């Protein structure tokens, strides 16, 4: 027997319905239902479609997770749910479900921050997180640098995107190149056959940006530069080297992300960099981060790709950390907050 808490996590912030179960830092179940195929023809996530898909998937996904872990709802010690940030309607489905399950089973509920959960999930693969650590979170909706002293006590934002997030830029460039949604995986695959032959701009890296935006990101200009380059080739009647464009674009994104993450580690005297979020599954980002970090004695921790994208396991991992730290549960009237700030780990 173990005294470690058995925690169930529910994730519905975007287009993935996830239910995960952990005991301490041991992953017991990670059930997922994705509605990404429903959004593909629109080239992006449609909030109303995502919300309906969560409603339809919640109960069967919950049952799959319980069956996979070999437990019942009565065995669970606490329920954690993503309360924000994310799509308002999608969040409401998960929060309402968590409240219902918590009331029915008489269990405490923890409304947690989606982005902090992306940091916490690393503990399921690599064990306790050294303190302090720097976290680089990159996804379709977020690109953030965080200083993490103690997840239970909160995190300190160091920088974030001022326009497009990295994953959003991948999606838009992929669509420009005739690739399917979501754009990250097809660009990654195409880039492996291409060469970095085009020097696309690196946003907010000029000397004039260092004072106000040293750890902030901007990918809108990069996206526009790719579009203008492709349009110029097409106007000239020349073929577009899709693989080379993909490789050059991907290299520009990863260059900025890793350079700023390593700079943040060095400025704050931190020797551990955690990378999370859907874009963390990108092979070039992983390789470039490890290469640059090794040169300055920084350890890079990246969860396996399945744990980088949105999932219930990450929510359960953060919930388990909060329970173990003695953090008080949320009230049953906890809200869904689409703009939940990074400084708030739980509500």
XYZ file of C-alpha atoms in Angstrom:
347
model
C 0.000 0.000 0.000
C 1.026 3.607 -0.499
C 0.046 6.888 1.099
C 0.462 8.770 -2.176
C -2.795 10.360 -3.359
C -4.813 8.801 -6.184
C -5.836 11.772 -8.307
C -8.019 11.986 -11.397
C -7.507 14.830 -13.869
C -9.914 16.236 -16.472
C -8.739 18.351 -19.423
C -11.093 20.136 -21.867
C -9.432 23.491 -22.580
C -9.372 23.139 -26.377
C -10.058 20.196 -28.701
C -8.861 17.241 -26.593
C -11.050 15.524 -23.996
C -8.553 14.008 -21.574
C -8.947 12.002 -18.376
C -5.830 10.889 -16.534
C -5.225 9.085 -13.268
C -2.008 9.199 -11.255
C -0.831 7.907 -7.915
C 1.791 10.343 -6.699
C 4.009 10.708 -9.779
C 3.096 7.336 -11.279
C 0.836 7.441 -14.325
C -1.912 4.816 -14.176
C -4.201 5.915 -17.018
C -4.279 8.492 -19.797
C -7.480 8.306 -21.846
C -7.968 10.777 -24.683
C -10.643 11.662 -27.235
C -9.709 14.214 -29.882
C -12.032 16.296 -32.044
C -9.180 17.553 -34.249
C -10.632 15.879 -37.362
C -13.858 17.854 -36.922
C -11.896 21.131 -37.060
C -9.510 20.241 -39.902
C -11.730 21.547 -42.715
C -11.950 24.925 -40.976
C -8.176 25.224 -40.609
C -8.484 25.832 -36.863
C -10.465 24.968 -33.762
C -14.140 26.002 -33.776
C -15.126 26.620 -30.120
C -18.757 25.480 -30.466
C -17.742 22.264 -32.206
C -15.121 21.586 -29.532
C -17.624 22.095 -26.716
C -20.131 19.685 -28.248
C -17.403 17.097 -28.797
C -16.377 17.342 -25.124
C -19.985 16.745 -24.054
C -20.184 13.608 -26.164
C -16.771 12.253 -25.167
C -16.679 12.969 -21.432
C -18.476 9.923 -20.002
C -16.869 7.258 -22.239
C -13.412 8.813 -21.790
C -13.892 8.824 -18.012
C -14.879 5.156 -18.052
C -11.880 4.205 -20.214
C -9.507 5.928 -17.766
C -11.032 4.204 -14.727
C -10.933 0.828 -16.492
C -7.321 1.365 -17.598
C -6.238 2.211 -14.049
C -8.277 -0.617 -12.559
C -10.032 1.660 -10.075
C -13.490 3.066 -9.433
C -14.523 6.644 -8.795
C -14.912 5.742 -5.122
C -11.181 4.895 -4.966
C -10.140 8.373 -6.130
C -8.805 10.742 -3.450
C -9.259 13.994 -5.403
C -10.382 15.311 -8.770
C -8.435 18.008 -10.623
C -9.779 19.883 -13.640
C -8.455 22.533 -15.993
C -10.234 25.741 -14.975
C -8.321 27.932 -17.472
C -6.972 29.369 -19.603
C -8.659 28.043 -22.735
C -11.890 28.204 -24.710
C -14.696 29.294 -22.404
C -17.298 26.808 -23.580
C -14.860 23.913 -23.643
C -13.630 24.718 -20.135
C -17.195 24.835 -18.833
C -17.805 21.251 -19.942
C -14.817 19.959 -17.989
C -15.452 22.080 -14.908
C -19.121 21.075 -14.791
C -18.188 17.405 -15.183
C -15.590 17.633 -12.410
C -18.099 19.244 -10.061
C -20.663 16.555 -10.830
C -18.255 13.680 -10.264
C -16.890 15.329 -7.112
C -20.349 15.822 -5.633
C -21.495 12.312 -6.539
C -18.420 10.657 -5.064
C -17.955 13.175 -2.232
C -14.398 13.990 -3.297
C -12.492 17.297 -3.170
C -12.040 19.132 -6.455
C -9.094 21.287 -7.584
C -9.499 23.802 -10.405
C -6.014 24.154 -11.907
C -4.108 26.206 -14.449
C -3.674 24.541 -17.840
C -0.188 25.973 -18.368
C 1.077 24.956 -14.926
C -0.198 21.451 -15.702
C 2.052 21.365 -18.777
C 4.985 21.864 -16.390
C 3.742 19.336 -13.825
C 3.376 16.517 -16.356
C 7.160 16.324 -16.647
C 7.283 14.847 -13.136
C 5.482 11.739 -14.406
C 8.443 10.989 -16.638
C 11.474 12.509 -14.924
C 10.537 12.678 -11.249
C 10.372 15.729 -8.957
C 11.152 19.061 -10.561
C 14.343 20.756 -9.319
C 13.725 24.162 -7.802
C 14.118 26.600 -9.299
C 13.618 25.654 -12.961
C 12.798 27.537 -16.139
C 9.795 26.312 -18.134
C 9.295 27.018 -21.831
C 5.657 26.379 -22.757
C 4.872 26.379 -26.475
C 1.531 25.442 -27.997
C -1.146 26.617 -30.393
C -2.374 29.213 -27.949
C 0.602 29.970 -25.757
C 4.324 30.718 -25.911
C 5.615 31.513 -22.431
C 8.773 31.499 -20.327
C 8.259 30.856 -16.614
C 10.444 30.780 -13.531
C 9.222 27.883 -11.390
C 10.214 27.847 -7.728
C 7.381 25.683 -6.455
C 4.382 24.710 -8.564
C 2.116 24.616 -5.533
C 3.036 28.187 -4.640
C 2.840 29.674 -8.113
C 5.127 30.572 -10.984
C 6.729 33.810 -12.144
C 6.078 34.781 -15.784
C 9.229 36.027 -17.515
C 7.879 36.509 -21.017
C 5.159 35.531 -23.462
C 4.050 36.044 -27.029
C 2.878 39.536 -27.931
C 0.960 38.295 -30.990
C 0.838 34.815 -32.552
C 1.854 31.818 -30.452
C 4.406 29.424 -31.954
C 1.856 26.692 -32.606
C -0.498 29.188 -34.237
C 2.294 30.232 -36.597
C 2.906 26.565 -37.477
C -0.785 26.122 -38.301
C -0.945 29.233 -40.491
C 2.270 28.469 -42.395
C 1.178 24.865 -42.905
C -2.083 26.063 -44.435
C -0.118 28.433 -46.693
C 1.960 25.473 -47.887
C -1.079 23.275 -48.507
C -0.556 21.077 -45.451
C -3.299 19.757 -43.135
C -4.338 21.054 -39.707
C -2.785 20.963 -37.156
C 0.344 22.224 -38.867
C 3.090 21.178 -36.459
C 3.516 17.499 -37.448
C 3.414 17.994 -41.257
C 5.891 20.881 -41.118
C 8.198 18.784 -38.916
C 8.036 15.901 -41.403
C 8.595 18.117 -44.445
C 11.502 19.914 -42.777
C 13.406 16.643 -42.409
C 13.641 16.452 -46.204
C 14.435 20.135 -46.631
C 17.378 22.469 -46.128
C 17.560 25.763 -44.231
C 18.137 27.885 -47.327
C 15.997 30.945 -46.505
C 16.859 33.432 -43.784
C 13.512 34.299 -42.279
C 13.341 36.995 -39.562
C 13.728 36.261 -35.831
C 11.173 38.397 -33.986
C 12.156 40.466 -30.916
C 15.828 39.474 -31.068
C 17.305 42.810 -32.149
C 19.348 44.851 -29.683
C 16.561 47.459 -29.448
C 14.160 44.771 -28.160
C 16.317 43.557 -25.279
C 15.144 46.067 -22.693
C 11.375 45.743 -23.023
C 10.994 42.333 -24.690
C 14.050 40.256 -23.794
C 12.017 37.145 -22.972
C 8.922 37.888 -25.061
C 8.086 36.245 -28.382
C 6.623 37.453 -31.670
C 5.836 35.162 -34.592
C 3.401 37.309 -36.571
C 6.173 38.952 -38.601
C 7.767 35.578 -39.349
C 4.447 34.201 -40.579
C 3.999 37.232 -42.833
C 7.566 36.946 -44.157
C 6.942 33.334 -45.171
C 3.707 34.315 -46.919
C 5.411 37.154 -48.827
C 8.283 34.862 -49.874
C 5.910 32.200 -51.172
C 3.752 34.792 -52.979
C 6.842 36.249 -54.691
C 7.837 32.811 -56.010
C 4.335 32.141 -57.287
C 4.120 35.547 -59.020
C 7.404 34.812 -60.750
C 6.053 31.465 -61.930
C 8.703 29.592 -59.985
C 8.045 26.416 -57.971
C 7.849 26.750 -54.208
C 10.376 24.450 -52.472
C 7.939 23.380 -49.763
C 10.403 21.265 -47.798
C 13.003 24.052 -47.728
C 10.405 26.639 -46.693
C 9.231 24.327 -43.924
C 12.789 23.722 -42.719
C 13.686 27.414 -42.807
C 10.503 28.487 -41.030
C 10.851 25.791 -38.373
C 14.489 26.708 -37.795
C 13.571 30.374 -37.253
C 10.918 29.475 -34.653
C 13.153 27.029 -32.790
C 16.112 29.411 -32.893
C 14.163 32.133 -31.086
C 12.510 29.777 -28.584
C 15.703 28.044 -27.529
C 17.906 31.169 -27.502
C 15.524 32.998 -25.167
C 14.998 29.939 -22.954
C 18.743 29.415 -22.496
C 19.231 33.148 -21.868
C 16.536 33.023 -19.159
C 18.248 30.060 -17.485
C 21.594 31.839 -17.444
C 20.209 35.160 -16.211
C 18.418 33.484 -13.287
C 21.197 31.015 -12.453
C 19.000 27.998 -13.248
C 20.409 24.735 -14.578
C 17.161 22.934 -15.513
C 14.977 23.785 -18.508
C 11.583 22.094 -18.871
C 9.860 22.291 -22.254
C 6.145 21.553 -22.514
C 3.111 22.116 -24.713
C 2.210 20.676 -28.098
C 5.111 22.307 -29.974
C 7.516 20.563 -27.565
C 6.888 17.440 -29.655
C 8.765 19.119 -32.535
C 11.967 17.199 -33.282
C 14.008 20.273 -34.254
C 13.046 22.145 -31.078
C 14.109 19.217 -28.924
C 17.416 18.748 -30.741
C 18.320 22.449 -30.792
C 17.429 22.903 -27.112
C 19.534 19.929 -26.036
C 22.473 21.016 -28.190
C 22.507 24.596 -26.909
C 21.850 23.628 -23.300
C 24.662 21.069 -23.241
C 27.181 23.770 -24.184
C 26.392 25.760 -21.020
C 25.712 22.921 -18.560
C 21.914 23.115 -18.551
C 19.767 19.985 -18.318
C 16.763 19.833 -20.651
C 13.682 17.878 -19.594
C 11.002 17.220 -22.215
C 8.165 14.726 -21.703
C 7.496 12.137 -24.391
C 5.422 13.580 -27.271
C 2.090 12.120 -26.104
C 2.426 13.974 -22.795
C 3.365 17.265 -24.502
C -0.016 17.742 -26.141
C -3.134 18.416 -24.041
C -4.101 15.437 -21.880
C -5.728 14.530 -18.582
C -2.524 13.079 -17.132
C -0.949 16.532 -16.844
C -3.968 17.842 -14.916
C -3.858 14.838 -12.603
C -0.110 15.364 -12.087
C -0.624 18.965 -10.982
C -3.562 17.956 -8.805
C -1.445 15.285 -7.140
C 1.259 17.860 -6.427
C -1.277 20.227 -4.866
C -2.809 17.483 -2.703
C 0.637 16.357 -1.488
C 1.565 19.970 -0.704
C -1.526 20.407 1.455
C -3.152 23.021 -0.768
C -6.814 23.574 0.066
C -9.330 22.243 -2.502
C -11.374 24.607 -4.618
C -14.949 25.532 -3.767
C -17.674 23.722 -5.650
C -18.670 27.021 -7.244
C -15.240 27.351 -8.863
C -15.472 29.187 -12.191
C -14.056 28.432 -15.609
C -11.705 31.295 -16.439
C -10.694 31.532 -20.102
C -8.099 34.188 -19.224
C -6.749 32.578 -16.034
C -3.412 34.265 -15.276
C -0.175 32.281 -15.065
C 0.398 33.493 -11.532
C -2.640 31.493 -10.393
C -1.890 27.750 -10.222
C -5.249 26.795 -8.707
C -8.535 28.525 -7.867
